[in-house]
Amino acid sequence: MSKGSRVGLAVAVGLFVLLEIVLYKMQGISFTTTLLHGSSMPVVVFVCGCIIGMAWDYLGLLALRWWRYPPAERHPWLLIVLPLFWGIFMLVMQDAYAIARVMGLGEISALLVSTIILGIIMEGANLYTRSWIYLGSATSIPFLIFGWIVGLGFAYVIGFNAFILNPFGF
């Protein structure tokens, strides 16, 4: 596994663990605790994250050529594990949103705050590792912000919670 992939995995897992602990301390619930109590809900959320993320990747990576993954170009087997990163991403997005809601923010404010903070952290890791490179119009800051807030925030949180499953009832 490349340095960039290892850093990306460490950031994703680290964020997940941190946010799970914070949410549990604040609300007494998390994906981990519900899984340990026998609920399949966290698995459903994870699998849906894998599916939604790969749909975005097929669109942006393959169809529109808005980005590329240099580590996967060198090691194609990384594309096989890529959905797992998207599953973790879904759990992270849902945790961050739930924490913002517990702190008293409304739906849109919680979405904006959690998505912007996560976007800065994750894009910072991407810039550092160059494991994900944007191309063409996707290199513009407004496009990137729009993509995070609408493409990821609304798809992974607001849309998912409204139409598929609202994991924590927020």
Coordinates of N, CA, C and O in Angstrom, one line a residue:
M1 N 0.9 -1.2 0.0 CA 0.0 0.0 0.0 C 0.9 1.2 0.0 O 1.9 1.3 0.7
S2 N 0.5 2.2 -0.8 CA 1.3 3.4 -0.9 C 1.2 4.3 0.3 O 0.3 4.1 1.2
K3 N 2.2 5.2 0.5 CA 2.2 6.1 1.6 C 0.9 6.9 1.7 O 0.3 7.1 2.7
G4 N 0.4 7.4 0.5 CA -0.8 8.2 0.5 C -2.0 7.4 0.9 O -2.9 7.9 1.6
S5 N -2.1 6.1 0.5 CA -3.2 5.3 0.9 C -3.1 5.0 2.4 O -4.2 5.0 3.1
R6 N -1.9 4.8 2.9 CA -1.8 4.5 4.4 C -2.2 5.8 5.2 O -2.9 5.7 6.2
V7 N -1.8 7.0 4.7 CA -2.2 8.2 5.4 C -3.7 8.4 5.3 O -4.3 8.7 6.3
G8 N -4.2 8.2 4.1 CA -5.7 8.3 4.0 C -6.5 7.4 4.9 O -7.5 7.7 5.5
L9 N -6.0 6.1 5.0 CA -6.6 5.1 5.8 C -6.5 5.6 7.3 O -7.5 5.5 8.0
A10 N -5.3 6.0 7.7 CA -5.1 6.5 9.1 C -6.0 7.7 9.4 O -6.6 7.7 10.5
V11 N -6.2 8.6 8.5 CA -7.0 9.8 8.7 C -8.5 9.3 8.8 O -9.2 9.7 9.7
A12 N -8.9 8.5 7.9 CA -10.3 8.0 7.9 C -10.6 7.2 9.2 O -11.6 7.5 9.9
V13 N -9.8 6.3 9.5 CA -10.0 5.4 10.7 C -9.9 6.3 12.0 O -10.7 6.2 12.9
G14 N -8.9 7.2 12.0 CA -8.7 8.1 13.2 C -9.9 9.0 13.4 O -10.4 9.1 14.5
L15 N -10.4 9.6 12.3 CA -11.6 10.4 12.4 C -12.8 9.6 12.9 O -13.6 10.0 13.8
F16 N -13.0 8.4 12.4 CA -14.1 7.5 12.8 C -14.0 7.2 14.3 O -15.0 7.4 15.0
V17 N -12.9 6.8 14.7 CA -12.7 6.5 16.2 C -13.0 7.7 17.0 O -13.7 7.6 18.0
L18 N -12.4 8.8 16.7 CA -12.6 10.1 17.4 C -14.0 10.5 17.5 O -14.6 10.8 18.6
L19 N -14.7 10.5 16.3 CA -16.1 10.9 16.3 C -17.0 9.9 17.0 O -18.0 10.3 17.6
E20 N -16.7 8.6 16.9 CA -17.5 7.7 17.6 C -17.4 7.9 19.1 O -18.4 7.8 19.9
I21 N -16.2 8.2 19.6 CA -16.0 8.4 21.1 C -16.7 9.7 21.5 O -17.5 9.7 22.5
V22 N -16.6 10.8 20.7 CA -17.2 12.0 21.0 C -18.8 11.9 21.0 O -19.5 12.3 22.0
L23 N -19.3 11.2 20.0 CA -20.8 11.0 19.9 C -21.2 10.2 21.1 O -22.3 10.5 21.7
Y24 N -20.5 9.1 21.4 CA -20.9 8.3 22.5 C -20.9 9.1 23.8 O -21.8 8.9 24.6
K25 N -19.9 9.9 24.0 CA -19.8 10.7 25.3 C -20.9 11.7 25.3 O -21.4 12.0 26.4
M26 N -21.3 12.2 24.2 CA -22.3 13.3 24.2 C -23.7 12.7 24.2 O -24.6 13.2 24.9
Q27 N -24.0 11.6 23.6 CA -25.3 11.1 23.4 C -25.6 9.6 23.9 O -26.7 9.2 23.9
G28 N -24.5 8.9 24.2 CA -24.6 7.6 24.7 C -24.9 6.6 23.6 O -25.4 5.5 23.9
I29 N -24.7 6.9 22.4 CA -24.9 6.0 21.3 C -23.9 6.3 20.2 O -23.3 7.4 20.1
S30 N -23.6 5.3 19.4 CA -22.6 5.4 18.3 C -22.9 4.2 17.4 O -23.6 3.3 17.8
F31 N -22.2 4.2 16.3 CA -22.4 3.0 15.4 C -21.8 1.8 16.1 O -22.3 0.7 16.0
T32 N -20.7 2.0 16.8 CA -20.0 0.8 17.4 C -20.9 0.2 18.5 O -21.0 -1.0 18.6
T33 N -21.5 1.1 19.3 CA -22.3 0.5 20.4 C -23.6 -0.1 19.8 O -24.0 -1.2 20.4
T34 N -24.2 0.4 18.8 CA -25.4 -0.2 18.2 C -25.0 -1.6 17.6 O -25.8 -2.5 17.7
L35 N -23.8 -1.6 17.0 CA -23.4 -2.9 16.4 C -23.1 -3.9 17.5 O -23.5 -5.1 17.4
L36 N -22.5 -3.5 18.6 CA -22.2 -4.4 19.7 C -23.5 -4.9 20.4 O -23.5 -5.9 21.0
H37 N -24.6 -4.1 20.2 CA -25.9 -4.5 20.8 C -26.7 -5.3 19.8 O -27.9 -5.6 20.0
G38 N -26.1 -5.7 18.7 CA -26.8 -6.6 17.8 C -27.5 -6.0 16.6 O -28.1 -6.7 15.8
S39 N -27.4 -4.7 16.5 CA -28.1 -4.0 15.4 C -27.3 -4.1 14.1 O -26.1 -4.0 14.1
S40 N -28.0 -4.3 13.0 CA -27.4 -4.4 11.7 C -27.3 -3.0 11.0 O -26.8 -2.8 10.0
M41 N -27.9 -2.0 11.7 CA -28.0 -0.6 11.2 C -26.6 -0.1 10.7 O -26.4 0.4 9.6
P42 N -25.5 -0.3 11.6 CA -24.2 0.2 11.1 C -23.7 -0.4 9.8 O -23.1 0.2 9.0
V43 N -24.0 -1.7 9.7 CA -23.6 -2.4 8.5 C -24.3 -1.9 7.3 O -23.7 -1.7 6.2
V44 N -25.6 -1.6 7.4 CA -26.4 -1.1 6.3 C -25.9 0.3 5.9 O -25.7 0.6 4.7
V45 N -25.6 1.2 6.9 CA -25.0 2.5 6.6 C -23.7 2.4 5.9 O -23.4 3.1 4.9
F46 N -22.8 1.5 6.4 CA -21.5 1.3 5.8 C -21.6 0.8 4.4 O -21.0 1.4 3.5
V47 N -22.5 -0.2 4.1 CA -22.6 -0.7 2.7 C -23.2 0.4 1.8 O -22.8 0.5 0.7
C48 N -24.2 1.1 2.3 CA -24.7 2.2 1.5 C -23.7 3.3 1.2 O -23.6 3.8 0.1
G49 N -22.8 3.5 2.1 CA -21.7 4.5 1.9 C -20.8 3.9 0.8 O -20.3 4.7 -0.1
C50 N -20.5 2.6 0.8 CA -19.7 2.0 -0.2 C -20.4 2.2 -1.6 O -19.7 2.6 -2.6
I51 N -21.6 2.0 -1.7 CA -22.4 2.1 -2.9 C -22.5 3.5 -3.4 O -22.2 3.8 -4.6
I52 N -22.8 4.4 -2.6 CA -22.9 5.8 -3.0 C -21.6 6.4 -3.4 O -21.4 7.0 -4.4
G53 N -20.5 6.0 -2.7 CA -19.2 6.5 -3.0 C -18.7 6.0 -4.3 O -18.1 6.7 -5.1
M54 N -19.0 4.7 -4.6 CA -18.5 4.1 -5.9 C -19.3 4.7 -7.0 O -18.8 4.9 -8.1
A55 N -20.6 5.1 -6.8 CA -21.4 5.7 -7.8 C -20.7 7.1 -8.1 O -20.6 7.4 -9.3
W56 N -20.3 7.8 -7.1 CA -19.7 9.1 -7.3 C -18.3 8.9 -8.0 O -18.0 9.7 -8.9
D57 N -17.6 7.8 -7.6 CA -16.3 7.6 -8.3 C -16.5 7.2 -9.8 O -15.7 7.6 -10.6
Y58 N -17.5 6.4 -10.1 CA -17.7 6.0 -11.5 C -18.0 7.3 -12.3 O -17.6 7.4 -13.4
L59 N -18.8 8.2 -11.7 CA -19.1 9.4 -12.4 C -17.9 10.3 -12.5 O -17.6 10.7 -13.6
G60 N -17.3 10.6 -11.4 CA -16.2 11.6 -11.4 C -14.9 11.1 -11.9 O -14.1 11.8 -12.6
L61 N -14.5 9.8 -11.6 CA -13.3 9.2 -12.0 C -13.3 8.7 -13.5 O -12.4 9.0 -14.2
L62 N -14.3 8.0 -13.8 CA -14.4 7.3 -15.1 C -15.1 8.0 -16.2 O -14.7 8.2 -17.3
A63 N -16.3 8.5 -15.8 CA -17.2 9.1 -16.9 C -16.8 10.6 -17.2 O -16.6 10.9 -18.3
L64 N -16.6 11.4 -16.1 CA -16.3 12.8 -16.4 C -14.8 13.2 -16.2 O -14.4 14.3 -16.6
R65 N -14.0 12.3 -15.7 CA -12.6 12.5 -15.5 C -12.3 13.8 -14.7 O -11.4 14.6 -15.1
W66 N -13.0 13.9 -13.6 CA -12.8 15.1 -12.7 C -11.6 14.8 -11.7 O -11.2 15.8 -11.1
W67 N -11.2 13.6 -11.5 CA -10.1 13.3 -10.6 C -9.5 12.0 -11.0 O -10.0 11.2 -11.9
R68 N -8.4 11.7 -10.4 CA -7.7 10.4 -10.6 C -7.0 10.0 -9.3 O -6.8 10.8 -8.4
Y69 N -6.7 8.7 -9.1 CA -6.0 8.1 -8.0 C -4.7 7.6 -8.4 O -4.6 6.4 -8.8
P70 N -3.6 8.4 -8.3 CA -2.3 7.8 -8.8 C -1.9 6.5 -8.1 O -1.4 5.6 -8.7
P71 N -2.2 6.3 -6.8 CA -1.8 5.0 -6.2 C -2.5 3.9 -6.8 O -1.9 2.8 -7.0
A72 N -3.8 4.1 -7.2 CA -4.5 3.0 -7.9 C -4.1 2.8 -9.3 O -4.2 1.7 -9.8
E73 N -3.5 3.8 -9.9 CA -2.9 3.6 -11.2 C -1.7 2.8 -11.2 O -1.4 2.0 -12.1
R74 N -0.9 2.9 -10.1 CA 0.3 2.0 -9.9 C -0.1 0.7 -9.3 O 0.6 -0.3 -9.6
H75 N -1.1 0.6 -8.5 CA -1.6 -0.7 -7.9 C -3.1 -0.8 -8.1 O -3.8 -0.4 -7.2
P76 N -3.5 -1.4 -9.2 CA -4.9 -1.4 -9.5 C -5.8 -2.2 -8.5 O -7.0 -1.9 -8.3
W77 N -5.2 -3.0 -7.7 CA -5.9 -3.7 -6.6 C -6.5 -2.8 -5.6 O -7.5 -3.1 -4.9
L78 N -5.9 -1.6 -5.5 CA -6.5 -0.6 -4.6 C -7.9 -0.2 -4.9 O -8.7 0.2 -4.0
L79 N -8.3 -0.3 -6.2 CA -9.7 0.0 -6.6 C -10.7 -1.0 -6.0 O -11.8 -0.7 -5.8
I80 N -10.2 -2.2 -5.7 CA -11.0 -3.2 -5.0 C -11.4 -2.8 -3.6 O -12.5 -3.1 -3.1
V81 N -10.4 -2.2 -2.9 CA -10.7 -1.8 -1.5 C -11.2 -0.4 -1.4 O -11.6 0.0 -0.3
L82 N -11.2 0.3 -2.5 CA -11.8 1.7 -2.4 C -13.2 1.8 -1.9 O -13.4 2.8 -1.1
P83 N -14.1 0.9 -2.2 CA -15.4 1.0 -1.5 C -15.4 1.0 0.0 O -16.2 1.7 0.6
L84 N -14.4 0.4 0.6 CA -14.3 0.3 2.0 C -14.0 1.7 2.6 O -14.5 2.1 3.6
F85 N -13.2 2.5 1.9 CA -12.9 3.9 2.3 C -14.2 4.7 2.3 O -14.5 5.5 3.1
W86 N -15.0 4.5 1.2 CA -16.3 5.2 1.1 C -17.3 4.8 2.2 O -18.1 5.6 2.7
G87 N -17.2 3.5 2.6 CA -18.1 3.1 3.7 C -17.7 3.8 5.0 O -18.5 4.2 5.8
I88 N -16.4 3.9 5.3 CA -15.9 4.6 6.5 C -16.2 6.0 6.4 O -16.7 6.6 7.4
F89 N -16.1 6.6 5.2 CA -16.5 8.0 5.0 C -17.9 8.2 5.4 O -18.3 9.3 6.0
M90 N -18.8 7.3 5.0 CA -20.3 7.5 5.4 C -20.4 7.5 6.9 O -21.2 8.4 7.4
L91 N -19.7 6.6 7.6 CA -19.9 6.6 9.0 C -19.3 7.9 9.6 O -19.9 8.4 10.6
V92 N -18.2 8.4 9.1 CA -17.6 9.6 9.6 C -18.6 10.8 9.3 O -18.8 11.6 10.2
M93 N -19.1 10.9 8.1 CA -20.1 12.0 7.8 C -21.3 11.9 8.7 O -21.7 13.0 9.2
Q94 N -21.8 10.8 9.0 CA -23.0 10.6 9.8 C -22.7 11.0 11.3 O -23.5 11.6 11.9
D95 N -21.5 10.5 11.7 CA -21.1 10.9 13.1 C -20.9 12.4 13.3 O -21.4 12.9 14.3
A96 N -20.2 13.0 12.4 CA -20.0 14.4 12.5 C -21.3 15.2 12.4 O -21.5 16.2 13.2
Y97 N -22.2 14.8 11.6 CA -23.5 15.5 11.5 C -24.3 15.3 12.8 O -24.8 16.3 13.3
A98 N -24.3 14.1 13.3 CA -25.0 13.8 14.6 C -24.4 14.6 15.7 O -25.2 15.2 16.5
I99 N -23.1 14.8 15.8 CA -22.5 15.6 16.8 C -22.9 17.1 16.7 O -23.3 17.7 17.7
A100 N -22.9 17.6 15.5 CA -23.4 18.9 15.3 C -24.8 19.1 15.7 O -25.2 20.2 16.2
R101 N -25.6 18.1 15.4 CA -27.1 18.2 15.8 C -27.2 18.2 17.3 O -28.0 18.9 17.9
V102 N -26.4 17.3 18.0 CA -26.5 17.2 19.4 C -26.1 18.5 20.0 O -26.6 18.9 21.1
M103 N -25.2 19.2 19.4 CA -24.7 20.6 19.9 C -25.8 21.6 19.6 O -25.5 22.8 20.0
G104 N -26.9 21.3 19.0 CA -28.0 22.2 18.9 C -28.1 22.9 17.5 O -29.0 23.8 17.3
L105 N -27.3 22.5 16.6 CA -27.4 23.1 15.2 C -28.6 22.5 14.5 O -28.9 21.3 14.6
G106 N -29.2 23.3 13.6 CA -30.3 22.8 12.8 C -29.7 22.0 11.7 O -28.5 21.9 11.5
E107 N -30.6 21.4 10.9 CA -30.2 20.4 9.8 C -29.2 21.0 8.9 O -28.1 20.5 8.7
I108 N -29.5 22.2 8.3 CA -28.6 22.8 7.3 C -27.3 23.3 7.9 O -26.2 23.0 7.4
S109 N -27.4 23.9 9.1 CA -26.2 24.4 9.8 C -25.3 23.3 10.2 O -24.1 23.3 10.0
A110 N -25.9 22.2 10.7 CA -25.1 21.0 11.1 C -24.4 20.4 9.9 O -23.3 20.0 9.9
L111 N -25.1 20.3 8.8 CA -24.6 19.8 7.5 C -23.4 20.6 7.1 O -22.3 20.1 6.8
L112 N -23.6 21.9 7.0 CA -22.5 22.8 6.6 C -21.3 22.8 7.5 O -20.2 22.6 7.0
V113 N -21.5 22.9 8.8 CA -20.4 22.9 9.7 C -19.6 21.5 9.6 O -18.4 21.5 9.5
S114 N -20.3 20.4 9.7 CA -19.7 19.1 9.7 C -19.0 18.8 8.4 O -17.8 18.4 8.4
T115 N -19.6 19.2 7.3 CA -19.1 18.9 6.0 C -17.8 19.8 5.7 O -16.8 19.3 5.2
I116 N -17.9 21.0 6.1 CA -16.8 21.9 5.8 C -15.6 21.5 6.7 O -14.4 21.4 6.2
I117 N -15.8 21.2 7.9 CA -14.7 20.7 8.8 C -14.1 19.5 8.3 O -12.8 19.3 8.1
L118 N -14.9 18.5 7.9 CA -14.4 17.2 7.4 C -13.7 17.4 6.0 O -12.7 16.8 5.7
G119 N -14.3 18.3 5.2 CA -13.7 18.6 3.9 C -12.3 19.2 4.1 O -11.3 18.8 3.4
I120 N -12.1 20.1 5.0 CA -10.8 20.7 5.2 C -9.8 19.6 5.7 O -8.6 19.5 5.2
I121 N -10.2 18.8 6.6 CA -9.3 17.7 7.1 C -8.9 16.7 6.0 O -7.8 16.4 5.8
M122 N -10.0 16.2 5.3 CA -9.7 15.2 4.3 C -9.0 15.7 3.1 O -8.1 15.1 2.5
E123 N -9.4 16.9 2.6 CA -8.7 17.5 1.5 C -7.3 17.9 1.9 O -6.4 17.8 1.0
G124 N -7.1 18.3 3.1 CA -5.7 18.5 3.6 C -4.9 17.3 3.5 O -3.7 17.3 3.1
A125 N -5.4 16.1 3.9 CA -4.7 14.8 3.8 C -4.4 14.5 2.3 O -3.4 14.1 1.9
N126 N -5.4 14.8 1.5 CA -5.3 14.5 0.0 C -4.2 15.4 -0.6 O -3.4 15.0 -1.4
L127 N -4.1 16.7 -0.2 CA -3.1 17.6 -0.7 C -1.7 17.1 -0.2 O -0.7 17.1 -1.0
Y128 N -1.6 16.7 1.0 CA -0.3 16.2 1.6 C 0.2 14.9 0.9 O 1.3 14.8 0.5
T129 N -0.7 14.0 0.6 CA -0.3 12.7 0.0 C -0.4 12.7 -1.5 O 0.2 11.8 -2.1
R130 N -1.1 13.6 -2.1 CA -1.4 13.6 -3.5 C -1.9 12.3 -4.0 O -1.7 11.8 -5.1
S131 N -2.7 11.6 -3.1 CA -3.3 10.3 -3.5 C -4.6 10.5 -4.3 O -5.1 9.5 -4.8
W132 N -5.1 11.7 -4.4 CA -6.3 12.0 -5.1 C -6.0 13.3 -5.8 O -5.9 14.3 -5.1
I133 N -6.0 13.3 -7.1 CA -5.7 14.6 -7.8 C -6.9 15.0 -8.7 O -7.4 14.2 -9.4
Y134 N -7.3 16.2 -8.5 CA -8.4 16.8 -9.2 C -7.9 17.3 -10.6 O -6.8 17.7 -10.7
L135 N -8.8 17.2 -11.6 CA -8.5 17.6 -12.9 C -9.5 18.6 -13.5 O -10.7 18.6 -13.0
G136 N -9.1 19.4 -14.5 CA -10.0 20.3 -15.2 C -10.8 21.2 -14.2 O -10.2 21.8 -13.3
S137 N -12.1 21.3 -14.5 CA -12.9 22.2 -13.7 C -13.0 21.8 -12.2 O -13.3 22.7 -11.4
A138 N -12.7 20.6 -11.9 CA -12.8 20.1 -10.5 C -11.6 20.7 -9.7 O -11.6 20.5 -8.5
T139 N -10.7 21.4 -10.3 CA -9.6 22.0 -9.6 C -9.9 23.3 -9.0 O -9.2 23.8 -8.1
S140 N -11.0 23.9 -9.3 CA -11.4 25.2 -8.8 C -12.0 25.0 -7.4 O -12.7 24.1 -7.1
I141 N -11.6 26.0 -6.5 CA -12.1 25.9 -5.1 C -13.6 26.0 -5.0 O -14.2 25.2 -4.3
P142 N -14.3 26.8 -5.8 CA -15.8 26.8 -5.7 C -16.4 25.4 -6.1 O -17.3 25.0 -5.5
F143 N -15.8 24.8 -7.1 CA -16.3 23.5 -7.6 C -16.1 22.5 -6.4 O -17.0 21.7 -6.1
L144 N -14.9 22.5 -5.8 CA -14.6 21.6 -4.7 C -15.5 21.8 -3.5 O -16.1 20.9 -3.0
I145 N -15.8 23.1 -3.2 CA -16.7 23.4 -2.1 C -18.1 22.9 -2.4 O -18.8 22.2 -1.6
F146 N -18.6 23.2 -3.6 CA -19.9 22.7 -4.1 C -20.0 21.2 -4.1 O -20.9 20.6 -3.6
G147 N -18.9 20.6 -4.5 CA -18.9 19.1 -4.6 C -19.0 18.5 -3.2 O -19.7 17.5 -3.0
W148 N -18.3 19.1 -2.2 CA -18.3 18.6 -0.9 C -19.7 18.8 -0.2 O -20.3 17.9 0.3
I149 N -20.2 20.0 -0.3 CA -21.4 20.4 0.3 C -22.6 19.7 -0.3 O -23.4 19.0 0.4
V150 N -22.8 19.8 -1.6 CA -23.9 19.2 -2.3 C -23.7 17.7 -2.6 O -24.5 16.9 -2.3
G151 N -22.6 17.5 -3.3 CA -22.4 16.1 -3.8 C -22.2 15.1 -2.6 O -22.7 14.0 -2.7
L152 N -21.4 15.5 -1.6 CA -21.1 14.6 -0.5 C -22.0 14.9 0.7 O -22.7 13.9 1.2
G153 N -22.1 16.1 1.1 CA -22.9 16.4 2.3 C -24.4 16.0 2.2 O -25.0 15.3 3.0
F154 N -25.0 16.5 1.1 CA -26.4 16.2 0.9 C -26.6 14.8 0.6 O -27.6 14.2 1.0
A155 N -25.8 14.2 -0.3 CA -26.0 12.8 -0.6 C -25.8 11.8 0.5 O -26.5 10.9 0.8
Y156 N -24.7 12.1 1.3 CA -24.3 11.2 2.4 C -25.1 11.4 3.7 O -25.2 10.6 4.5
V157 N -25.7 12.6 3.8 CA -26.4 12.9 5.1 C -27.8 13.2 4.9 O -28.7 12.4 5.2
I158 N -28.1 14.4 4.3 CA -29.5 14.8 4.2 C -30.3 13.9 3.4 O -31.4 13.4 3.8
G159 N -29.9 13.6 2.2 CA -30.6 12.7 1.3 C -30.7 11.3 1.8 O -31.8 10.7 1.8
F160 N -29.6 10.8 2.3 CA -29.6 9.4 2.9 C -30.5 9.3 4.1 O -31.3 8.4 4.2
N161 N -30.4 10.3 5.0 CA -31.3 10.3 6.2 C -32.8 10.4 5.8 O -33.6 9.8 6.5
A162 N -33.1 11.2 4.8 CA -34.5 11.4 4.4 C -35.1 10.3 3.7 O -36.3 9.9 3.8
F163 N -34.3 9.6 2.8 CA -34.9 8.6 1.9 C -34.5 7.2 2.1 O -35.1 6.3 1.6
I164 N -33.4 7.0 2.9 CA -33.0 5.6 3.1 C -33.1 5.2 4.6 O -33.8 4.3 4.9
L165 N -32.3 5.8 5.4 CA -32.2 5.5 6.8 C -31.7 6.7 7.6 O -30.7 7.2 7.2
N166 N -32.3 7.0 8.7 CA -31.8 8.0 9.6 C -31.2 7.3 10.8 O -31.9 7.0 11.7
P167 N -29.9 7.1 10.8 CA -29.3 6.2 11.8 C -29.5 6.7 13.3 O -29.7 5.8 14.1
F168 N -29.4 7.9 13.5 CA -29.5 8.4 14.9 C -30.8 9.2 15.1 O -30.9 9.8 16.2
G169 N -31.6 9.3 14.1 CA -32.9 10.0 14.3 C -32.8 11.6 14.3 O -33.7 12.2 14.8
F170 N -31.7 12.1 13.8 CA -31.6 13.6 13.8 C -32.2 14.2 12.5 O -31.9 13.9 11.4

